[in-house]
Short mmCIF file of C-alpha atoms in Angstrom, two decimals:
data_model
loop_
_atom_site.label_atom_id
_atom_site.label_comp_id
_atom_site.label_asym_id
_atom_site.label_seq_id
_atom_site.Cartn_x
_atom_site.Cartn_y
_atom_site.Cartn_z
CA MET L 1 -5.33 -7.17 14.64
CA ILE L 2 -4.06 -7.24 11.13
CA GLN L 3 -6.27 -4.82 8.36
CA VAL L 4 -6.31 -5.16 4.82
CA LYS L 5 -5.91 -2.88 2.05
CA ILE L 6 -7.01 -3.93 -1.62
CA CYS L 7 -5.23 -2.12 -3.93
CA GLY L 8 -5.74 -1.35 -7.69
CA VAL L 9 -9.19 -0.62 -7.41
CA MET L 10 -10.75 0.89 -10.76
CA ASN L 11 -14.31 0.60 -10.82
CA SER L 12 -17.61 0.91 -8.62
CA GLU L 13 -18.40 -2.63 -8.69
CA ASP L 14 -15.17 -3.79 -7.36
CA ILE L 15 -15.83 -1.16 -4.46
CA ASP L 16 -18.94 -2.88 -3.54
CA ILE L 17 -17.24 -6.05 -3.55
CA CYS L 18 -14.28 -5.04 -1.39
CA VAL L 19 -16.85 -3.30 0.97
CA GLN L 20 -19.22 -6.14 1.43
CA ALA L 21 -16.24 -8.41 2.09
CA GLY L 22 -15.14 -6.02 4.92
CA VAL L 23 -12.02 -4.94 3.36
CA HIS L 24 -10.75 -1.97 5.94
CA MET L 25 -9.00 0.22 2.99
CA LEU L 26 -9.20 0.50 -0.76
CA GLY L 27 -6.24 1.84 -2.76
CA PHE L 28 -6.81 3.76 -5.99
CA VAL L 29 -3.45 3.98 -8.48
CA THR L 30 -3.80 7.21 -9.58
CA GLU L 31 -1.70 9.26 -12.22
CA TYR L 32 1.43 7.14 -11.53
CA PRO L 33 4.71 8.29 -13.06
CA THR L 34 5.06 5.22 -15.32
CA PRO L 35 2.84 3.12 -16.84
CA VAL L 36 0.85 0.29 -14.97
CA PRO L 37 -2.24 -1.67 -15.69
CA TRP L 38 -4.34 -0.11 -12.63
CA ASN L 39 -3.62 3.41 -13.81
CA LEU L 40 -6.81 6.01 -12.93
CA THR L 41 -6.56 9.68 -13.74
CA ALA L 42 -7.02 12.00 -10.57
CA ALA L 43 -10.57 12.88 -11.76
CA LYS L 44 -11.70 9.34 -11.98
CA ALA L 45 -10.15 8.19 -8.44
CA GLY L 46 -11.91 11.10 -7.13
CA GLU L 47 -15.05 10.19 -8.42
CA LEU L 48 -14.73 6.53 -7.39
CA ILE L 49 -13.29 7.95 -3.89
CA ARG L 50 -16.56 9.82 -3.33
CA GLY L 51 -18.48 6.72 -3.46
CA VAL L 52 -16.77 4.83 -1.21
CA PRO L 53 -18.71 4.45 2.33
CA THR L 54 -17.39 6.73 5.18
CA PHE L 55 -16.34 3.49 7.07
CA VAL L 56 -13.95 2.16 4.53
CA ARG L 57 -10.65 4.01 4.51
CA THR L 58 -9.57 5.41 0.98
CA CYS L 59 -5.70 5.56 -0.33
CA VAL L 60 -4.50 7.34 -3.52
CA VAL L 61 -1.23 5.40 -4.89
CA THR L 62 1.14 7.80 -6.57
CA GLY L 63 4.29 9.38 -6.78
CA GLY L 64 6.23 12.18 -8.05
CA SER L 65 7.29 15.95 -7.02
CA VAL L 66 5.64 17.63 -4.23
CA GLU L 67 3.60 19.81 -5.74
CA ARG L 68 2.26 17.03 -8.10
CA VAL L 69 1.52 14.58 -5.26
CA LEU L 70 0.00 17.67 -3.31
CA ASN L 71 -2.41 18.76 -6.43
CA ILE L 72 -3.37 15.09 -7.24
CA ALA L 73 -4.30 14.90 -3.01
CA HIS L 74 -6.33 18.31 -3.56
CA GLU L 75 -8.46 16.71 -6.41
CA THR L 76 -9.28 13.27 -5.06
CA CYS L 77 -9.33 13.86 -1.26
CA PRO L 78 -8.63 10.49 0.27
CA ASP L 79 -7.77 9.53 3.83
CA VAL L 80 -4.08 8.65 2.89
CA VAL L 81 -1.69 9.09 0.29
CA GLN L 82 0.60 6.16 -0.62
CA LEU L 83 4.04 7.36 -2.32
CA HIS L 84 5.39 4.49 -4.29
CA TYR L 85 7.94 6.03 -6.50
CA ASN L 86 11.13 7.65 -6.38
CA GLU L 87 10.67 10.71 -3.82
CA THR L 88 13.52 11.88 -1.61
CA LEU L 89 13.82 11.72 2.32
CA ARG L 90 13.20 15.41 1.86
CA GLU L 91 10.21 15.12 -0.62
CA VAL L 92 8.73 12.44 1.62
CA ALA L 93 9.03 14.80 4.67
CA GLU L 94 7.57 17.95 2.96
CA ILE L 95 4.80 16.06 1.48
CA ALA L 96 3.72 14.40 4.76
CA HIS L 97 4.01 17.57 6.83
CA LYS L 98 1.43 19.25 4.00
CA LEU L 99 -0.74 16.32 3.89
CA GLN L 100 -1.29 16.32 7.35
CA LEU L 101 -2.28 20.01 7.39
CA LYS L 102 -5.02 18.54 5.17
CA GLY L 103 -5.93 16.00 7.49
CA ILE L 104 -4.51 13.54 4.98
CA LYS L 105 -1.69 10.68 6.44
CA THR L 106 1.08 9.55 4.34
CA ILE L 107 2.23 5.73 3.40
CA LYS L 108 5.99 5.67 2.34
CA ALA L 109 6.48 2.46 0.09
CA LEU L 110 9.96 1.01 0.34
CA ARG L 111 10.46 -1.15 -2.77
CA ILE L 112 12.72 -3.95 -2.21
CA ASN L 113 14.40 -5.67 -5.31
CA THR L 114 15.65 -8.97 -5.82
CA LYS L 115 19.07 -8.14 -4.01
CA GLY L 116 17.05 -7.30 -0.94
CA GLU L 117 18.09 -3.43 -1.54
CA CYS L 118 15.77 -0.95 -1.52
CA ASN L 119 14.98 1.24 -4.49
CA PHE L 120 15.23 4.52 -2.61
CA GLU L 121 18.09 7.05 -2.25
CA ILE L 122 18.91 4.80 1.22
CA THR L 123 19.67 1.68 -0.48
CA ASP L 124 19.85 -0.47 3.07
CA PRO L 125 16.46 -1.59 4.56
CA ALA L 126 17.38 -0.89 8.36
CA THR L 127 18.61 2.81 7.40
CA ALA L 128 16.02 3.58 5.46
CA ALA L 129 13.52 2.36 7.92
CA ARG L 130 15.11 4.53 10.50
CA GLU L 131 15.35 7.53 8.45
CA LEU L 132 11.65 7.16 7.18
CA SER L 133 10.40 6.96 10.48
CA ARG L 134 11.44 10.77 11.35
CA THR L 135 9.79 12.07 8.10
CA GLY L 136 6.10 12.55 9.83
CA ILE L 137 4.82 9.63 7.73
CA SER L 138 2.33 7.17 9.41
CA ALA L 139 3.50 3.86 8.15
CA ILE L 140 6.08 2.38 5.67
CA LEU L 141 4.87 -0.42 3.32
CA ALA L 142 7.70 -2.83 2.17
CA ASP L 143 7.09 -4.07 -1.20
CA SER L 144 8.82 -5.91 -3.95
CA CYS L 145 9.90 -4.53 -7.19
CA THR L 146 11.34 -5.77 -10.43
CA ASP L 147 12.94 -4.30 -13.41
CA ALA L 148 9.75 -4.74 -14.93
CA ARG L 149 7.38 -3.30 -12.67
CA PRO L 150 7.60 -1.14 -9.72
CA GLY L 151 4.82 -2.42 -7.84
CA GLY L 152 2.12 -5.10 -8.45
CA THR L 153 4.86 -7.85 -9.31
CA GLY L 154 2.95 -10.76 -7.67
CA VAL L 155 6.54 -11.39 -6.17
CA THR L 156 6.79 -11.61 -2.31
CA VAL L 157 9.14 -9.69 -0.34
CA ASP L 158 12.03 -11.22 1.28
CA ILE L 159 10.83 -12.48 4.96
CA THR L 160 14.04 -11.45 6.50
CA THR L 161 14.27 -8.01 4.64
CA TYR L 162 10.71 -7.27 6.04
CA ARG L 163 11.62 -8.27 9.58
CA THR L 164 14.80 -5.94 9.55
CA ILE L 165 12.18 -2.99 8.37
CA GLN L 166 9.82 -4.20 11.10
CA LYS L 167 12.66 -4.00 13.80
CA GLU L 168 14.37 -0.68 13.07
CA SER L 169 11.04 1.13 12.01
CA ALA L 170 9.53 2.98 14.63
CA LEU L 171 6.31 2.97 12.62
CA PRO L 172 3.79 0.60 11.74
CA VAL L 173 5.13 -1.62 8.44
CA ILE L 174 2.41 -3.26 6.02
CA LEU L 175 3.66 -6.07 4.32
CA ALA L 176 2.93 -6.30 0.19
CA GLY L 177 3.91 -7.96 -2.75
CA GLY L 178 2.93 -11.76 -3.81
CA ILE L 179 0.01 -12.25 -1.02
CA ASN L 180 -2.85 -14.10 -2.53
CA PRO L 181 -5.79 -16.42 -0.73
CA ALA L 182 -2.93 -19.63 -1.12
CA ASN L 183 -0.03 -18.07 0.94
CA ILE L 184 -1.65 -15.28 3.42
CA LEU L 185 -1.89 -17.42 6.09
CA PRO L 186 1.50 -18.49 6.36
CA ILE L 187 2.93 -15.21 5.56
CA ILE L 188 1.48 -13.44 8.25
CA HIS L 189 2.28 -16.19 11.02
CA LYS L 190 5.72 -15.62 9.99
CA VAL L 191 5.79 -11.87 10.56
CA HIS L 192 2.70 -10.62 12.04
CA PRO L 193 2.30 -7.39 10.04
CA CYS L 194 0.03 -4.65 11.11
CA ALA L 195 -1.43 -4.86 7.86
CA VAL L 196 -1.64 -6.00 4.41
CA ASP L 197 -1.60 -4.85 0.89
CA ILE L 198 -2.79 -6.88 -1.87
CA LEU L 199 -3.29 -6.32 -5.31
CA THR L 200 -2.78 -9.19 -7.89
CA GLY L 201 -3.79 -11.69 -5.64
CA SER L 202 -7.15 -10.11 -5.45
CA GLU L 203 -7.58 -10.10 -9.04
CA ALA L 204 -9.34 -12.26 -11.61
CA ALA L 205 -7.43 -9.87 -14.40
CA HIS L 206 -5.63 -7.04 -14.03
CA GLY L 207 -8.47 -4.27 -12.98
CA CYS L 208 -10.75 -6.79 -12.31
CA LYS L 209 -11.30 -7.94 -8.65
CA ASP L 210 -12.41 -11.44 -7.84
CA PRO L 211 -14.92 -11.91 -5.50
CA GLU L 212 -14.17 -15.36 -4.25
CA LYS L 213 -10.37 -14.49 -3.68
CA ILE L 214 -11.16 -11.41 -1.64
CA ARG L 215 -13.41 -13.66 0.25
CA LYS L 216 -10.88 -16.07 1.11
CA ILE L 217 -8.21 -13.45 1.75
CA MET L 218 -10.80 -11.90 4.56
CA HIS L 219 -11.61 -15.01 6.20
CA ALA L 220 -8.19 -15.97 6.73
CA ILE L 221 -7.23 -12.56 8.49
CA SER L 222 -10.71 -13.21 10.59
CA MET L 223 -9.31 -16.49 11.39
CA TYR L 224 -5.90 -15.11 12.55
CA ASN L 225 -7.49 -11.91 14.21
CA THR L 226 -9.90 -13.97 16.23
CA ASN L 227 -7.01 -16.48 17.30
CA ARG L 228 -5.08 -13.58 18.44
CA LEU L 229 -7.75 -12.25 20.74
#
């Protein structure tokens, strides 16, 4: 069964929209190291996370040094931390171990550029997936990146590259990048991800969720999941 994470949530109204639509996880971009339109302070993200019903999981999307990430996690108390920056393999392993002691899971994003390479110390997607599988994280997220933006690009990940990561990873692989109501069904029928992560495809404008888009996304996922039973 595919689950849905809606990322870039910035206010309580959009939390309500997502919860009512049946979204499984909400993502809050928090003190991301470079400017992005969805950035929240740790204090604001923590306030929003405390308002999310317990049956919906929460995820802080951030990055940086071990100390920085741990401090953000301590202040926000999410269910999951998604590392989405330039963390090294060693830093990923250390963060995952220390967060696990606090009952927080870790996702590491493999950001794929237009050449099909990872924006990571290991550029080969297959090798990166194998090595990350040994770090103690709970899942890998395959996302697109461009020179202009580290995430939220609206660009789809190359399907062949995603399949390579799926094949080589011992962990669940979440699919992100350019997913929207119009293309979600064809994409998930091709690769059958464990979950999808949607940001720009769920918005009316940056930082403002579109209830109809989210409803259509969840309807498509429900159709897919029902047919898989």
